[in-house]
Amino acid sequence: MKTTHPQHAPMTQFPVQDHCLVIGDMPLTRLAQRVGSTPFYAYDRQLITTRVNSLRQHLPPNIHLHYAMKANPMPAVVQHLANLVDGIDVASVGEMQVALNAGVSPENISFAGPGKSRQELACAIAAGIILNVESETELEQIAELAHATGFHPKVAIRVNPDFELKASGMKMGGGSKQFGIDAERVPAVLNRIAALKLAFEGLHIFSGSQNLKVDAIQEAHEKTLQLGLQLASISPMPVRHINIGGGFGIPYFPGDTPLDLSAVGANLGQLLMAIKPRLPDTRFVIELGRYIVAEAGIYVCQVLEKKISREQIFLVTNGGLHHHLAASGNFGQVIRKNYPVAVGNKMHLTETEIASVVGPLCTPLDLLADRMKLSKAEPGDFIVIFQSGAYGLTASPTSFLSHPPPMEVLV
Ligand SMILES: *Cc1c(COP(=O)(O)O)cnc(C)c1O
């Protein structure tokens, strides 16, 4: 019986010239010279634009597209996206400042996240952005600050739904959660917002992340819109927007296949068409981080030494988990699996070998590729980790072992 090993989805977003990967029209070897040192992250501007265009093409025309910038907060990336999307979702005051500096207008910025401090709330209120309220305590603090400052904070309720996004990489709603206000408490909170005379904007319902299953996303969209409609029908104030979250996934691991965006988009179009007559003045928003930027980015490091230990080949590189925790398998993965990895200056060579790629950290966790089939590499060659434009540097413990941080470039 023939057993087929699951393969990585082909990484075709970057062209290859003379066996060298090309990023933003520049061969990787030249880009490395331009950057001046390795390791670095490179993000391709055109690929980000293309991805936004494809979302616009497949999603219903009346839906607003937001970028959740915690996926990649590099200021140049946020600046680029500020001109392409309808709003930016931030998760801290630091991110808020980047979005404001990029020229995004405050009414198109929303701030979600538990544990907002009084000072963070005060900054956000002074900026005039929308606060996605995560708890009843937070709501009272906002009301106090409104009273103290004379400003008129805009609030939306982050709802912890009574369902989960099935087959999701990270669940962010359903059951008991630190995020949002339980759906059954929302009617009382709506009344409280009315009594406090706060500017009510709408509802935010985000159930999960990294999902590749069309039927799970469709089910979540349907339940999210049902819940939104039900809460809007009892709201004493008009619901100006409903943010239905995001959660679109990308293929990382062997066996993962890309999301069928056209199926998701067509279904969402039908759902919105059905709900629109009942909520004619409500704007619908979708917020995506990973899906917009992940596939446009690579992490690049160089082989320092080729080491053989009891017949197993180790490519010891200058890059590691301190720069790219997710690729090492330590950012939310239950079972470690390899990201798509290649030798960037030796693409599609026939001479291959099974090798592991490790970093310079003194821990066995510092593993970037575990026994993968790679082009035969030598010291100086460039190791590329694909699908690294989201939750890469921003999600990594750069201080661990006190090596220097990597550069980041948008090309
Ligand atoms: C993290 C986050 C997102 C983005 O999730 P992705 O999987 O990167 O698309 C969106 N909304 C909220 C509230 C988040 O916390």
CSV table of C-alpha atoms and ligand atoms in Angstrom, one decimal:
chain,number,residue,atom,x,y,z
A,1,MET,CA,0.0,0.0,0.0
A,2,LYS,CA,1.3,3.4,-1.0
A,3,THR,CA,1.2,6.0,1.8
A,4,THR,CA,1.2,9.6,0.7
A,5,HIS,CA,2.9,12.1,3.0
A,6,PRO,CA,1.1,15.4,3.3
A,7,GLN,CA,3.0,18.2,1.6
A,8,HIS,CA,3.2,21.9,2.1
A,9,ALA,CA,1.0,23.9,-0.2
A,10,PRO,CA,3.3,25.3,-2.9
A,11,MET,CA,4.8,28.7,-2.2
A,12,THR,CA,4.3,30.4,-5.5
A,13,GLN,CA,3.8,34.0,-4.4
A,14,PHE,CA,7.5,34.9,-4.9
A,15,PRO,CA,9.1,34.3,-8.4
A,16,VAL,CA,12.4,32.5,-8.8
A,17,GLN,CA,15.2,33.7,-11.1
A,18,ASP,CA,18.3,31.6,-11.6
A,19,HIS,CA,17.4,29.5,-8.6
A,20,CYS,CA,17.1,32.6,-6.4
A,21,LEU,CA,13.9,33.8,-4.7
A,22,VAL,CA,12.8,37.3,-5.8
A,23,ILE,CA,11.1,39.7,-3.3
A,24,GLY,CA,9.7,43.0,-4.6
A,25,ASP,CA,11.6,42.6,-7.9
A,26,MET,CA,14.9,42.1,-6.1
A,27,PRO,CA,16.8,38.8,-5.9
A,28,LEU,CA,17.1,37.6,-2.3
A,29,THR,CA,21.0,37.7,-2.5
A,30,ARG,CA,20.9,41.4,-3.6
A,31,LEU,CA,18.2,42.2,-1.1
A,32,ALA,CA,20.4,40.8,1.7
A,33,GLN,CA,23.3,43.1,0.5
A,34,ARG,CA,20.9,46.0,0.5
A,35,VAL,CA,19.7,45.2,4.1
A,36,GLY,CA,23.4,44.8,5.1
A,37,SER,CA,23.0,41.9,7.5
A,38,THR,CA,21.0,38.8,8.3
A,39,PRO,CA,18.7,37.7,9.7
A,40,PHE,CA,15.9,39.9,8.5
A,41,TYR,CA,12.2,39.9,7.7
A,42,ALA,CA,11.1,41.1,4.2
A,43,TYR,CA,7.5,42.0,3.4
A,44,ASP,CA,6.4,42.4,-0.2
A,45,ARG,CA,4.3,45.6,-0.7
A,46,GLN,CA,2.8,44.4,-4.0
A,47,LEU,CA,1.7,41.0,-2.5
A,48,ILE,CA,-0.1,42.9,0.3
A,49,THR,CA,-1.9,45.1,-2.2
A,50,THR,CA,-2.8,42.1,-4.3
A,51,ARG,CA,-4.3,40.3,-1.3
A,52,VAL,CA,-6.4,43.3,-0.3
A,53,ASN,CA,-7.6,43.5,-3.9
A,54,SER,CA,-8.6,39.8,-3.9
A,55,LEU,CA,-10.5,40.3,-0.7
A,56,ARG,CA,-12.4,43.3,-2.2
A,57,GLN,CA,-13.1,41.1,-5.2
A,58,HIS,CA,-14.5,38.2,-3.3
A,59,LEU,CA,-16.2,39.7,-0.3
A,60,PRO,CA,-19.5,41.5,-0.6
A,61,PRO,CA,-19.0,45.1,-1.9
A,62,ASN,CA,-20.8,46.7,1.1
A,63,ILE,CA,-18.6,45.2,3.7
A,64,HIS,CA,-15.8,47.3,5.3
A,65,LEU,CA,-12.4,45.7,5.5
A,66,HIS,CA,-10.3,46.4,8.6
A,67,TYR,CA,-6.7,45.4,9.3
A,68,ALA,CA,-6.0,43.9,12.7
A,69,MET,CA,-2.5,45.3,13.2
A,70,LYS,CA,-1.3,43.1,15.9
A,71,ALA,CA,-0.5,40.6,13.1
A,72,ASN,CA,2.2,42.9,11.9
A,73,PRO,CA,2.7,46.4,13.4
A,74,MET,CA,5.7,47.5,11.4
A,75,PRO,CA,4.9,51.2,10.8
A,76,ALA,CA,5.7,51.0,7.0
A,77,VAL,CA,3.3,48.1,6.6
A,78,VAL,CA,0.6,49.9,8.6
A,79,GLN,CA,1.2,53.0,6.5
A,80,HIS,CA,0.8,51.0,3.3
A,81,LEU,CA,-2.4,49.3,4.5
A,82,ALA,CA,-3.8,52.6,5.8
A,83,ASN,CA,-4.3,53.6,2.1
A,84,LEU,CA,-5.9,50.2,1.2
A,85,VAL,CA,-8.3,49.3,3.9
A,86,ASP,CA,-11.3,51.0,5.6
A,87,GLY,CA,-10.0,50.9,9.1
A,88,ILE,CA,-7.4,49.6,11.5
A,89,ASP,CA,-8.1,47.6,14.6
A,90,VAL,CA,-5.6,48.1,17.4
A,91,ALA,CA,-4.9,46.1,20.6
A,92,SER,CA,-2.9,48.6,22.6
A,93,VAL,CA,-2.2,52.3,22.8
A,94,GLY,CA,1.2,51.7,21.2
A,95,GLU,CA,-0.6,50.3,18.2
A,96,MET,CA,-3.1,53.2,18.3
A,97,GLN,CA,-0.2,55.7,18.0
A,98,VAL,CA,1.2,53.8,14.9
A,99,ALA,CA,-2.3,53.9,13.3
A,100,LEU,CA,-2.7,57.6,14.0
A,101,ASN,CA,0.8,58.4,12.8
A,102,ALA,CA,-0.1,56.5,9.5
A,103,GLY,CA,-2.9,59.0,9.0
A,104,VAL,CA,-5.8,56.8,9.8
A,105,SER,CA,-8.7,58.9,11.1
A,106,PRO,CA,-9.8,58.2,14.6
A,107,GLU,CA,-13.3,57.1,13.7
A,108,ASN,CA,-11.8,54.3,11.6
A,109,ILE,CA,-9.7,53.0,14.5
A,110,SER,CA,-11.1,50.6,17.0
A,111,PHE,CA,-9.4,49.3,20.2
A,112,ALA,CA,-10.1,45.9,21.5
A,113,GLY,CA,-8.4,43.9,24.3
A,114,PRO,CA,-8.9,43.0,27.9
A,115,GLY,CA,-7.2,44.9,30.7
A,116,LYS,CA,-7.1,48.3,29.2
A,117,SER,CA,-5.6,50.5,31.9
A,118,ARG,CA,-7.1,53.8,33.0
A,119,GLN,CA,-4.3,55.6,31.3
A,120,GLU,CA,-4.8,53.7,28.0
A,121,LEU,CA,-8.5,54.4,28.1
A,122,ALA,CA,-7.7,58.1,28.7
A,123,CYS,CA,-5.4,58.2,25.7
A,124,ALA,CA,-7.9,56.4,23.5
A,125,ILE,CA,-10.7,58.8,24.6
A,126,ALA,CA,-8.5,61.8,23.9
A,127,ALA,CA,-7.7,60.4,20.4
A,128,GLY,CA,-11.4,59.9,19.7
A,129,ILE,CA,-11.1,56.3,18.5
A,130,ILE,CA,-13.8,53.6,19.1
A,131,LEU,CA,-13.4,51.6,22.3
A,132,ASN,CA,-14.5,47.9,22.0
A,133,VAL,CA,-15.6,47.5,25.6
A,134,GLU,CA,-14.5,44.2,27.1
A,135,SER,CA,-16.2,44.2,30.5
A,136,GLU,CA,-18.8,46.1,32.6
A,137,THR,CA,-16.0,47.4,34.8
A,138,GLU,CA,-14.3,48.9,31.8
A,139,LEU,CA,-17.6,50.5,30.7
A,140,GLU,CA,-17.9,52.3,34.1
A,141,GLN,CA,-14.3,53.5,33.9
A,142,ILE,CA,-15.0,54.9,30.4
A,143,ALA,CA,-18.1,56.7,31.7
A,144,GLU,CA,-16.0,58.2,34.6
A,145,LEU,CA,-13.3,59.4,32.2
A,146,ALA,CA,-16.0,60.9,29.9
A,147,HIS,CA,-17.4,62.8,32.9
A,148,ALA,CA,-13.9,63.9,34.1
A,149,THR,CA,-12.7,65.1,30.7
A,150,GLY,CA,-15.9,66.3,28.9
A,151,PHE,CA,-14.9,64.2,25.9
A,152,HIS,CA,-17.5,61.9,24.3
A,153,PRO,CA,-16.0,58.5,24.0
A,154,LYS,CA,-17.4,56.2,21.2
A,155,VAL,CA,-18.1,52.7,22.5
A,156,ALA,CA,-18.8,49.4,20.9
A,157,ILE,CA,-19.5,46.2,22.9
A,158,ARG,CA,-17.3,43.3,22.3
A,159,VAL,CA,-19.6,40.3,22.7
A,160,ASN,CA,-18.4,36.9,23.9
A,161,PRO,CA,-20.8,34.8,21.7
A,162,ASP,CA,-22.5,31.7,22.9
A,163,PHE,CA,-20.9,29.7,20.1
A,164,GLU,CA,-17.3,28.9,19.0
A,165,LEU,CA,-15.6,29.0,15.7
A,166,LYS,CA,-15.1,25.3,15.0
A,167,ALA,CA,-11.8,23.9,13.8
A,168,SER,CA,-10.1,27.2,14.6
A,169,GLY,CA,-6.4,27.6,15.4
A,170,MET,CA,-7.1,29.9,18.4
A,171,LYS,CA,-10.5,30.3,19.9
A,172,MET,CA,-11.3,33.8,21.0
A,173,GLY,CA,-15.0,33.5,21.8
A,174,GLY,CA,-17.6,31.1,23.2
A,175,GLY,CA,-17.8,29.5,26.6
A,176,SER,CA,-15.9,31.3,29.4
A,177,LYS,CA,-13.5,33.8,28.0
A,178,GLN,CA,-11.4,36.8,29.2
A,179,PHE,CA,-12.6,38.5,26.0
A,180,GLY,CA,-15.8,40.5,25.7
A,181,ILE,CA,-19.0,40.6,27.5
A,182,ASP,CA,-21.1,37.4,27.6
A,183,ALA,CA,-23.9,37.6,25.1
A,184,GLU,CA,-26.5,37.1,27.8
A,185,ARG,CA,-25.3,40.2,29.7
A,186,VAL,CA,-25.3,42.4,26.6
A,187,PRO,CA,-29.0,43.5,26.9
A,188,ALA,CA,-28.3,45.0,30.4
A,189,VAL,CA,-25.1,46.6,29.2
A,190,LEU,CA,-26.9,48.2,26.2
A,191,ASN,CA,-29.4,49.7,28.7
A,192,ARG,CA,-26.5,50.9,30.9
A,193,ILE,CA,-24.8,52.6,27.9
A,194,ALA,CA,-28.1,54.4,27.1
A,195,ALA,CA,-28.4,55.5,30.7
A,196,LEU,CA,-24.8,56.8,30.7
A,197,LYS,CA,-25.5,58.6,27.5
A,198,LEU,CA,-22.3,57.3,25.9
A,199,ALA,CA,-21.9,57.4,22.1
A,200,PHE,CA,-22.9,53.9,21.1
A,201,GLU,CA,-21.3,52.6,17.9
A,202,GLY,CA,-22.0,49.0,17.6
A,203,LEU,CA,-21.1,45.4,18.3
A,204,HIS,CA,-17.9,43.4,17.8
A,205,ILE,CA,-18.1,39.6,17.7
A,206,PHE,CA,-14.8,37.9,17.1
A,207,SER,CA,-14.8,34.1,17.6
A,208,GLY,CA,-11.5,32.8,16.4
A,209,SER,CA,-8.4,32.8,14.3
A,210,GLN,CA,-6.5,30.8,11.7
A,211,ASN,CA,-9.4,28.9,10.1
A,212,LEU,CA,-9.1,27.1,6.8
A,213,LYS,CA,-12.5,25.4,6.8
A,214,VAL,CA,-15.1,27.1,4.6
A,215,ASP,CA,-18.1,25.4,6.4
A,216,ALA,CA,-16.8,26.4,9.9
A,217,ILE,CA,-16.4,30.0,8.8
A,218,GLN,CA,-19.8,30.0,7.1
A,219,GLU,CA,-21.4,28.7,10.2
A,220,ALA,CA,-19.7,31.3,12.4
A,221,HIS,CA,-20.7,34.1,10.0
A,222,GLU,CA,-24.3,32.9,10.1
A,223,LYS,CA,-24.4,32.7,13.9
A,224,THR,CA,-22.6,36.0,14.3
A,225,LEU,CA,-25.0,37.8,12.1
A,226,GLN,CA,-28.0,36.1,13.9
A,227,LEU,CA,-26.6,37.2,17.2
A,228,GLY,CA,-25.9,40.7,15.9
A,229,LEU,CA,-29.5,41.0,14.6
A,230,GLN,CA,-31.0,39.7,17.8
A,231,LEU,CA,-29.0,42.2,20.0
A,232,ALA,CA,-29.7,45.0,17.6
A,233,SER,CA,-33.4,44.3,17.8
A,234,ILE,CA,-33.4,44.9,21.6
A,235,SER,CA,-30.9,47.8,21.6
A,236,PRO,CA,-32.3,51.1,22.8
A,237,MET,CA,-29.8,52.9,20.5
A,238,PRO,CA,-29.2,52.3,16.8
A,239,VAL,CA,-26.4,49.9,16.0
A,240,ARG,CA,-24.2,51.8,13.6
A,241,HIS,CA,-21.9,48.9,12.9
A,242,ILE,CA,-21.5,45.2,13.4
A,243,ASN,CA,-17.9,43.9,13.3
A,244,ILE,CA,-18.2,40.2,12.5
A,245,GLY,CA,-14.5,39.4,13.3
A,246,GLY,CA,-12.3,37.5,10.8
A,247,GLY,CA,-10.3,34.4,11.4
A,248,PHE,CA,-9.4,33.5,7.8
A,249,GLY,CA,-6.4,31.2,7.9
A,250,ILE,CA,-3.5,30.5,5.6
A,251,PRO,CA,-1.7,27.2,4.8
A,252,TYR,CA,1.2,26.8,7.1
A,253,PHE,CA,1.8,23.0,7.6
A,254,PRO,CA,1.9,19.9,5.4
A,255,GLY,CA,-1.6,19.0,4.4
A,256,ASP,CA,-3.0,22.6,4.8
A,257,THR,CA,-4.8,23.9,1.7
A,258,PRO,CA,-5.6,27.5,1.0
A,259,LEU,CA,-8.9,28.9,2.1
A,260,ASP,CA,-11.6,29.0,-0.6
A,261,LEU,CA,-12.2,32.8,-0.4
A,262,SER,CA,-14.8,32.9,-3.2
A,263,ALA,CA,-17.0,30.4,-1.3
A,264,VAL,CA,-16.7,32.3,1.9
A,265,GLY,CA,-17.4,35.6,0.1
A,266,ALA,CA,-20.4,34.4,-1.8
A,267,ASN,CA,-22.0,32.9,1.3
A,268,LEU,CA,-21.4,36.1,3.3
A,269,GLY,CA,-22.9,38.1,0.5
A,270,GLN,CA,-26.1,36.1,0.7
A,271,LEU,CA,-26.2,36.3,4.5
A,272,LEU,CA,-25.8,40.1,4.3
A,273,MET,CA,-28.4,40.4,1.6
A,274,ALA,CA,-30.9,38.6,3.9
A,275,ILE,CA,-30.1,40.7,7.0
A,276,LYS,CA,-29.8,44.1,5.3
A,277,PRO,CA,-33.6,44.9,5.0
A,278,ARG,CA,-33.8,44.5,8.8
A,279,LEU,CA,-30.7,46.6,9.5
A,280,PRO,CA,-30.6,49.1,6.6
A,281,ASP,CA,-28.4,51.7,8.4
A,282,THR,CA,-25.9,49.3,9.9
A,283,ARG,CA,-22.4,49.0,8.5
A,284,PHE,CA,-20.8,45.6,8.4
A,285,VAL,CA,-17.1,45.2,9.1
A,286,ILE,CA,-14.7,42.3,8.8
A,287,GLU,CA,-11.3,42.4,10.5
A,288,LEU,CA,-8.4,40.4,9.3
A,289,GLY,CA,-4.7,40.4,10.3
A,290,ARG,CA,-2.9,37.2,9.3
A,291,TYR,CA,-4.8,36.7,6.0
A,292,ILE,CA,-3.7,40.2,4.8
A,293,VAL,CA,0.0,40.0,5.6
A,294,ALA,CA,1.2,36.5,6.4
A,295,GLU,CA,1.9,35.2,2.9
A,296,ALA,CA,3.6,38.5,1.9
A,297,GLY,CA,6.4,38.0,4.3
A,298,ILE,CA,9.5,35.9,4.7
A,299,TYR,CA,12.1,35.5,7.4
A,300,VAL,CA,15.7,35.1,6.1
A,301,CYS,CA,18.7,33.8,8.0
A,302,GLN,CA,22.1,32.4,7.0
A,303,VAL,CA,23.8,29.1,7.5
A,304,LEU,CA,26.8,29.5,9.9
A,305,GLU,CA,27.8,25.9,10.0
A,306,LYS,CA,26.8,22.5,8.7
A,307,LYS,CA,27.0,20.0,11.5
A,308,ILE,CA,26.5,16.3,11.3
A,309,SER,CA,25.5,14.5,14.5
A,310,ARG,CA,25.2,10.7,14.2
A,311,GLU,CA,24.2,11.0,10.5
A,312,GLN,CA,21.7,13.7,11.0
A,313,ILE,CA,22.4,17.1,9.3
A,314,PHE,CA,22.0,20.3,11.2
A,315,LEU,CA,22.2,23.6,9.4
A,316,VAL,CA,23.1,25.9,12.3
A,317,THR,CA,21.9,29.4,11.4
A,318,ASN,CA,22.1,32.9,12.8
A,319,GLY,CA,18.3,33.0,13.0
A,320,GLY,CA,16.1,31.3,15.6
A,321,LEU,CA,13.1,31.3,17.8
A,322,HIS,CA,14.1,34.6,19.4
A,323,HIS,CA,13.1,36.2,16.0
A,324,HIS,CA,10.5,33.7,14.9
A,325,LEU,CA,8.8,31.9,17.7
A,326,ALA,CA,5.9,30.7,15.6
A,327,ALA,CA,8.2,28.9,13.1
A,328,SER,CA,9.8,27.0,16.0
A,329,GLY,CA,6.3,25.7,16.9
A,330,ASN,CA,6.0,27.4,20.3
A,331,PHE,CA,3.3,30.0,19.5
A,332,GLY,CA,0.0,28.2,20.0
A,333,GLN,CA,0.8,24.9,18.3
A,334,VAL,CA,-0.1,21.7,20.1
A,335,ILE,CA,2.1,19.4,17.9
A,336,ARG,CA,5.2,20.9,16.4
A,337,LYS,CA,5.0,21.0,12.6
A,338,ASN,CA,7.4,22.6,10.0
A,339,TYR,CA,6.6,25.9,8.4
A,340,PRO,CA,7.4,25.9,4.7
A,341,VAL,CA,11.2,26.4,4.5
A,342,ALA,CA,13.6,26.6,1.6
A,343,VAL,CA,17.2,27.5,0.7
A,344,GLY,CA,16.4,30.9,-0.9
A,345,ASN,CA,19.5,31.1,-3.1
A,346,LYS,CA,19.2,27.4,-4.2
A,347,MET,CA,15.5,27.1,-5.2
A,348,HIS,CA,14.4,24.0,-7.0
A,349,LEU,CA,17.8,22.3,-7.2
A,350,THR,CA,17.7,18.6,-7.8
A,351,GLU,CA,20.5,17.9,-5.3
A,352,THR,CA,18.6,17.7,-2.0
A,353,GLU,CA,19.2,16.3,1.5
A,354,ILE,CA,17.3,15.8,4.7
A,355,ALA,CA,18.4,18.5,7.1
A,356,SER,CA,17.2,20.3,10.3
A,357,VAL,CA,17.5,24.0,10.6
A,358,VAL,CA,18.4,25.3,14.1
A,359,GLY,CA,19.3,28.6,15.6
A,360,PRO,CA,22.1,29.8,17.9
A,361,LEU,CA,20.1,29.5,21.1
A,362,CYS,CA,21.2,27.1,23.8
A,363,THR,CA,17.8,25.3,23.9
A,364,PRO,CA,16.4,22.3,21.9
A,365,LEU,CA,13.3,24.5,21.2
A,366,ASP,CA,15.4,26.5,18.8
A,367,LEU,CA,14.3,24.4,15.8
A,368,LEU,CA,13.2,26.1,12.6
A,369,ALA,CA,12.9,23.0,10.5
A,370,ASP,CA,12.9,19.4,11.7
A,371,ARG,CA,14.3,16.9,9.2
A,372,MET,CA,13.0,18.6,6.0
A,373,LYS,CA,14.0,17.8,2.4
A,374,LEU,CA,16.0,20.9,1.4
A,375,SER,CA,18.4,21.8,-1.4
A,376,LYS,CA,21.9,20.9,-0.3
A,377,ALA,CA,23.1,23.9,1.7
A,378,GLU,CA,26.5,25.2,2.8
A,379,PRO,CA,27.6,27.9,5.2
A,380,GLY,CA,26.6,31.3,3.8
A,381,ASP,CA,23.4,30.0,2.1
A,382,PHE,CA,20.2,31.8,2.8
A,383,ILE,CA,17.4,29.9,4.7
A,384,VAL,CA,14.0,31.3,4.0
A,385,ILE,CA,10.9,30.7,6.1
A,386,PHE,CA,7.7,31.4,4.2
A,387,GLN,CA,4.3,32.5,5.6
A,388,SER,CA,6.1,34.8,8.0
A,389,GLY,CA,4.4,38.2,7.4
A,390,ALA,CA,2.1,37.8,10.5
A,391,TYR,CA,2.9,36.9,14.1
A,392,GLY,CA,6.6,36.8,13.2
A,393,LEU,CA,8.9,39.3,14.9
A,394,THR,CA,6.0,40.9,16.8
A,395,ALA,CA,5.2,37.6,18.5
A,396,SER,CA,8.8,36.6,19.3
A,397,PRO,CA,10.9,36.9,22.5
A,398,THR,CA,13.7,39.0,21.0
A,399,SER,CA,15.5,39.5,24.3
A,400,PHE,CA,15.9,35.7,24.9
A,401,LEU,CA,19.7,35.0,25.0
A,402,SER,CA,20.6,38.7,24.2
A,403,HIS,CA,21.3,38.3,20.4
A,404,PRO,CA,20.6,41.4,18.3
A,405,PRO,CA,17.1,41.8,16.8
A,406,PRO,CA,16.6,41.3,13.1
A,407,MET,CA,15.9,44.1,10.6
A,408,GLU,CA,12.6,44.4,8.9
A,409,VAL,CA,12.1,45.8,5.4
A,410,LEU,CA,9.1,46.4,3.2
A,411,VAL,CA,10.0,46.0,-0.4
B,1,LIG,C1,-5.9,39.0,16.8
B,1,LIG,C2,-7.2,39.6,16.4
B,1,LIG,C3,-7.6,39.7,15.1
B,1,LIG,C4,-6.8,39.2,14.0
B,1,LIG,O1,-6.8,37.8,13.9
B,1,LIG,P1,-6.1,37.2,12.6
B,1,LIG,O2,-6.2,35.7,12.8
B,1,LIG,O3,-4.7,37.7,12.5
B,1,LIG,O4,-6.9,37.6,11.4
B,1,LIG,C5,-8.8,40.3,14.8
B,1,LIG,N1,-9.6,40.8,15.8
B,1,LIG,C6,-9.3,40.7,17.1
B,1,LIG,C7,-10.2,41.3,18.1
B,1,LIG,C8,-8.1,40.2,17.5
B,1,LIG,O5,-7.7,40.1,18.8
